[in-house]
């Protein structure tokens, strides 16, 4: 598999090159040049196979020939060793719980997979790899625990001061070893900008071997397909095709969802459910992409004013608004609406939801109301 930049001005590279570089030399994001499609019969078989086997079959075409099959099997087996639970609230409403990993964050999927993948790739390197990552909370925890103790890799985590919970901060600031946290006087977008500046600094890149663990790195994005497939394989056949509401910030989850659709997953529509940082829903309405400074909300992991994965969404949709609108419907939720939704989920279904899940629920409700 070859990987190319969304900016289309950089040479094609291998998965190894894309993962270790993180960002393409032209500033674009790496994308696979082709996506292998699974037949309906194969998808039906996914319902019966062990989840580890399913993940292996999904990711293997994206890693051939860079990663031998037996190595990829070991990576998947070690990384995805916790349950993915689908909770049915009603015949038409299901919630996929992604908090059963070691740091209780959905990013355990991507971070643990990527750490092991990078660990395999750096074995042949003569200098240490420095992983730069910006976090609004859960990325830092998942990446720190995923990379802790991996030989040949050191991790630097940038996080916004007083913008994340105390528990999350302690998860990645107390580990030591090869994990270095840096508190930034600014927003998450400021942290992301610093990371991008580091990758664009030619002199710095000569002196240090840098890559990223944010969802700009294709090595973290690919395993995010796994839980879209996990939802499909646990749903009754009558629930297919799917409408998937994705709580969205940097849009890695939704991008991975479209990847999953491209490999054959029967999805009718994705809902981009955001908080008031609604740059993408506004784009879907107006056709204008206008990044702005992020606003702090209760769903803080989604407080992103300039979503990193937007170029990938455009790439998957041929760069045209009408194709993006065909795949994605957008919705914006305020903090007040989020609190009401959390109460509704508890009172109506007996389900305790966090603010991010509540934002996803609001997107689903709004879509059903209009359609």
mmCIF file of N, CA and C in Angstrom, residues 13-25 30 114-123 125 128-132 153 199 205 208-213 216-220:
data_model
loop_
_atom_site.group_PDB
_atom_site.id
_atom_site.type_symbol
_atom_site.label_atom_id
_atom_site.label_comp_id
_atom_site.label_asym_id
_atom_site.label_seq_id
_atom_site.Cartn_x
_atom_site.Cartn_y
_atom_site.Cartn_z
ATOM 1 N N UNK A 13 4.636 7.439 -0.372
ATOM 2 C CA UNK A 13 5.491 6.749 0.590
ATOM 3 C C UNK A 13 4.805 5.477 1.063
ATOM 4 N N UNK A 14 5.508 4.714 1.875
ATOM 5 C CA UNK A 14 4.971 3.482 2.449
ATOM 6 C C UNK A 14 4.234 3.795 3.745
ATOM 7 N N UNK A 15 3.590 2.793 4.325
ATOM 8 C CA UNK A 15 2.964 2.986 5.630
ATOM 9 C C UNK A 15 4.023 3.378 6.653
ATOM 10 N N UNK A 16 5.175 2.732 6.587
ATOM 11 C CA UNK A 16 6.256 3.066 7.514
ATOM 12 C C UNK A 16 6.636 4.542 7.398
ATOM 13 N N UNK A 17 6.798 5.013 6.170
ATOM 14 C CA UNK A 17 7.151 6.411 5.963
ATOM 15 C C UNK A 17 6.068 7.353 6.451
ATOM 16 N N UNK A 18 4.806 7.002 6.191
ATOM 17 C CA UNK A 18 3.687 7.855 6.597
ATOM 18 C C UNK A 18 3.557 7.920 8.113
ATOM 19 N N UNK A 19 3.722 6.787 8.783
ATOM 20 C CA UNK A 19 3.569 6.735 10.240
ATOM 21 C C UNK A 19 4.723 7.449 10.938
ATOM 22 N N UNK A 20 5.946 7.205 10.492
ATOM 23 C CA UNK A 20 7.100 7.805 11.161
ATOM 24 C C UNK A 20 7.229 9.293 10.865
ATOM 25 N N UNK A 21 6.765 9.726 9.709
ATOM 26 C CA UNK A 21 6.815 11.157 9.410
ATOM 27 C C UNK A 21 5.638 11.886 10.044
ATOM 28 N N UNK A 22 4.463 11.276 10.041
ATOM 29 C CA UNK A 22 3.279 11.903 10.621
ATOM 30 C C UNK A 22 2.607 12.838 9.644
ATOM 31 N N UNK A 23 3.246 13.975 9.383
ATOM 32 C CA UNK A 23 2.739 14.968 8.446
ATOM 33 C C UNK A 23 3.582 14.909 7.178
ATOM 34 N N UNK A 24 2.941 15.003 6.025
ATOM 35 C CA UNK A 24 3.680 14.962 4.759
ATOM 36 C C UNK A 24 4.564 16.202 4.616
ATOM 37 N N UNK A 25 5.640 16.134 3.820
ATOM 38 C CA UNK A 25 6.545 17.278 3.662
ATOM 39 C C UNK A 25 5.864 18.547 3.147
ATOM 40 N N UNK A 30 -1.444 12.228 5.269
ATOM 41 C CA UNK A 30 -1.305 11.016 4.461
ATOM 42 C C UNK A 30 -2.628 10.264 4.356
ATOM 43 N N UNK A 114 -1.044 2.296 17.504
ATOM 44 C CA UNK A 114 0.022 3.091 16.910
ATOM 45 C C UNK A 114 1.339 2.924 17.661
ATOM 46 N N UNK A 115 1.278 2.833 18.986
ATOM 47 C CA UNK A 115 2.499 2.659 19.774
ATOM 48 C C UNK A 115 3.223 1.384 19.373
ATOM 49 N N UNK A 116 2.476 0.316 19.193
ATOM 50 C CA UNK A 116 3.089 -0.964 18.821
ATOM 51 C C UNK A 116 3.559 -0.955 17.369
ATOM 52 N N UNK A 117 2.806 -0.278 16.509
ATOM 53 C CA UNK A 117 3.216 -0.167 15.112
ATOM 54 C C UNK A 117 4.514 0.639 14.998
ATOM 55 N N UNK A 118 4.574 1.774 15.679
ATOM 56 C CA UNK A 118 5.796 2.578 15.666
ATOM 57 C C UNK A 118 6.954 1.823 16.308
ATOM 58 N N UNK A 119 6.654 1.101 17.391
ATOM 59 C CA UNK A 119 7.694 0.313 18.041
ATOM 60 C C UNK A 119 8.324 -0.682 17.085
ATOM 61 N N UNK A 120 7.510 -1.269 16.212
ATOM 62 C CA UNK A 120 8.037 -2.195 15.201
ATOM 63 C C UNK A 120 8.879 -1.447 14.172
ATOM 64 N N UNK A 121 8.396 -0.292 13.714
ATOM 65 C CA UNK A 121 9.101 0.444 12.668
ATOM 66 C C UNK A 121 10.438 1.023 13.137
ATOM 67 N N UNK A 122 10.541 1.440 14.420
ATOM 68 C CA UNK A 122 11.773 2.111 14.873
ATOM 69 C C UNK A 122 12.888 1.128 15.212
ATOM 70 N N UNK A 123 12.620 -0.158 15.146
ATOM 71 C CA UNK A 123 13.676 -1.127 15.449
ATOM 72 C C UNK A 123 14.885 -0.960 14.541
ATOM 73 N N UNK A 125 15.861 1.935 13.285
ATOM 74 C CA UNK A 125 16.367 3.307 13.341
ATOM 75 C C UNK A 125 17.562 3.406 14.286
ATOM 76 N N UNK A 128 16.669 8.036 18.348
ATOM 77 C CA UNK A 128 15.351 7.914 18.977
ATOM 78 C C UNK A 128 14.285 8.717 18.243
ATOM 79 N N UNK A 129 13.083 8.207 18.261
ATOM 80 C CA UNK A 129 11.929 8.883 17.672
ATOM 81 C C UNK A 129 11.240 9.702 18.754
ATOM 82 N N UNK A 130 10.960 10.971 18.452
ATOM 83 C CA UNK A 130 10.223 11.830 19.380
ATOM 84 C C UNK A 130 8.798 12.001 18.874
ATOM 85 N N UNK A 131 7.836 11.588 19.682
ATOM 86 C CA UNK A 131 6.425 11.698 19.333
ATOM 87 C C UNK A 131 5.869 12.965 19.970
ATOM 88 N N UNK A 132 5.406 13.900 19.145
ATOM 89 C CA UNK A 132 4.771 15.122 19.630
ATOM 90 C C UNK A 132 3.262 14.954 19.564
ATOM 91 N N UNK A 153 11.546 5.261 21.683
ATOM 92 C CA UNK A 153 10.540 6.308 21.472
ATOM 93 C C UNK A 153 10.385 7.142 22.738
ATOM 94 N N UNK A 199 6.715 20.453 13.082
ATOM 95 C CA UNK A 199 6.878 19.617 11.890
ATOM 96 C C UNK A 199 7.294 20.433 10.665
ATOM 97 N N UNK A 205 13.748 19.535 12.349
ATOM 98 C CA UNK A 205 13.586 18.165 11.852
ATOM 99 C C UNK A 205 14.905 17.527 11.426
ATOM 100 N N UNK A 208 16.161 16.537 15.107
ATOM 101 C CA UNK A 208 15.332 15.592 15.868
ATOM 102 C C UNK A 208 14.469 14.781 14.910
ATOM 103 N N UNK A 209 14.244 13.537 15.261
ATOM 104 C CA UNK A 209 13.408 12.625 14.473
ATOM 105 C C UNK A 209 12.002 12.712 15.046
ATOM 106 N N UNK A 210 11.124 13.492 14.384
ATOM 107 C CA UNK A 210 9.812 13.823 14.928
ATOM 108 C C UNK A 210 8.686 13.100 14.211
ATOM 109 N N UNK A 211 7.656 12.764 14.972
ATOM 110 C CA UNK A 211 6.389 12.330 14.401
ATOM 111 C C UNK A 211 5.284 12.718 15.365
ATOM 112 N N UNK A 212 4.044 12.482 14.977
ATOM 113 C CA UNK A 212 2.899 12.883 15.794
ATOM 114 C C UNK A 212 2.058 11.691 16.205
ATOM 115 N N UNK A 213 1.398 11.827 17.349
ATOM 116 C CA UNK A 213 0.456 10.797 17.785
ATOM 117 C C UNK A 213 -0.977 11.305 17.742
ATOM 118 N N UNK A 216 -3.740 13.290 13.098
ATOM 119 C CA UNK A 216 -3.127 13.589 11.808
ATOM 120 C C UNK A 216 -2.280 12.404 11.355
ATOM 121 N N UNK A 217 -1.861 11.548 12.299
ATOM 122 C CA UNK A 217 -1.039 10.387 11.951
ATOM 123 C C UNK A 217 -1.931 9.244 11.491
ATOM 124 N N UNK A 218 -1.682 8.760 10.293
ATOM 125 C CA UNK A 218 -2.516 7.700 9.723
ATOM 126 C C UNK A 218 -2.460 6.431 10.568
ATOM 127 N N UNK A 219 -1.369 6.253 11.319
ATOM 128 C CA UNK A 219 -1.246 5.071 12.172
ATOM 129 C C UNK A 219 -2.218 5.057 13.328
ATOM 130 N N UNK A 220 -2.726 6.224 13.697
ATOM 131 C CA UNK A 220 -3.747 6.270 14.737
ATOM 132 C C UNK A 220 -5.148 6.252 14.157
#
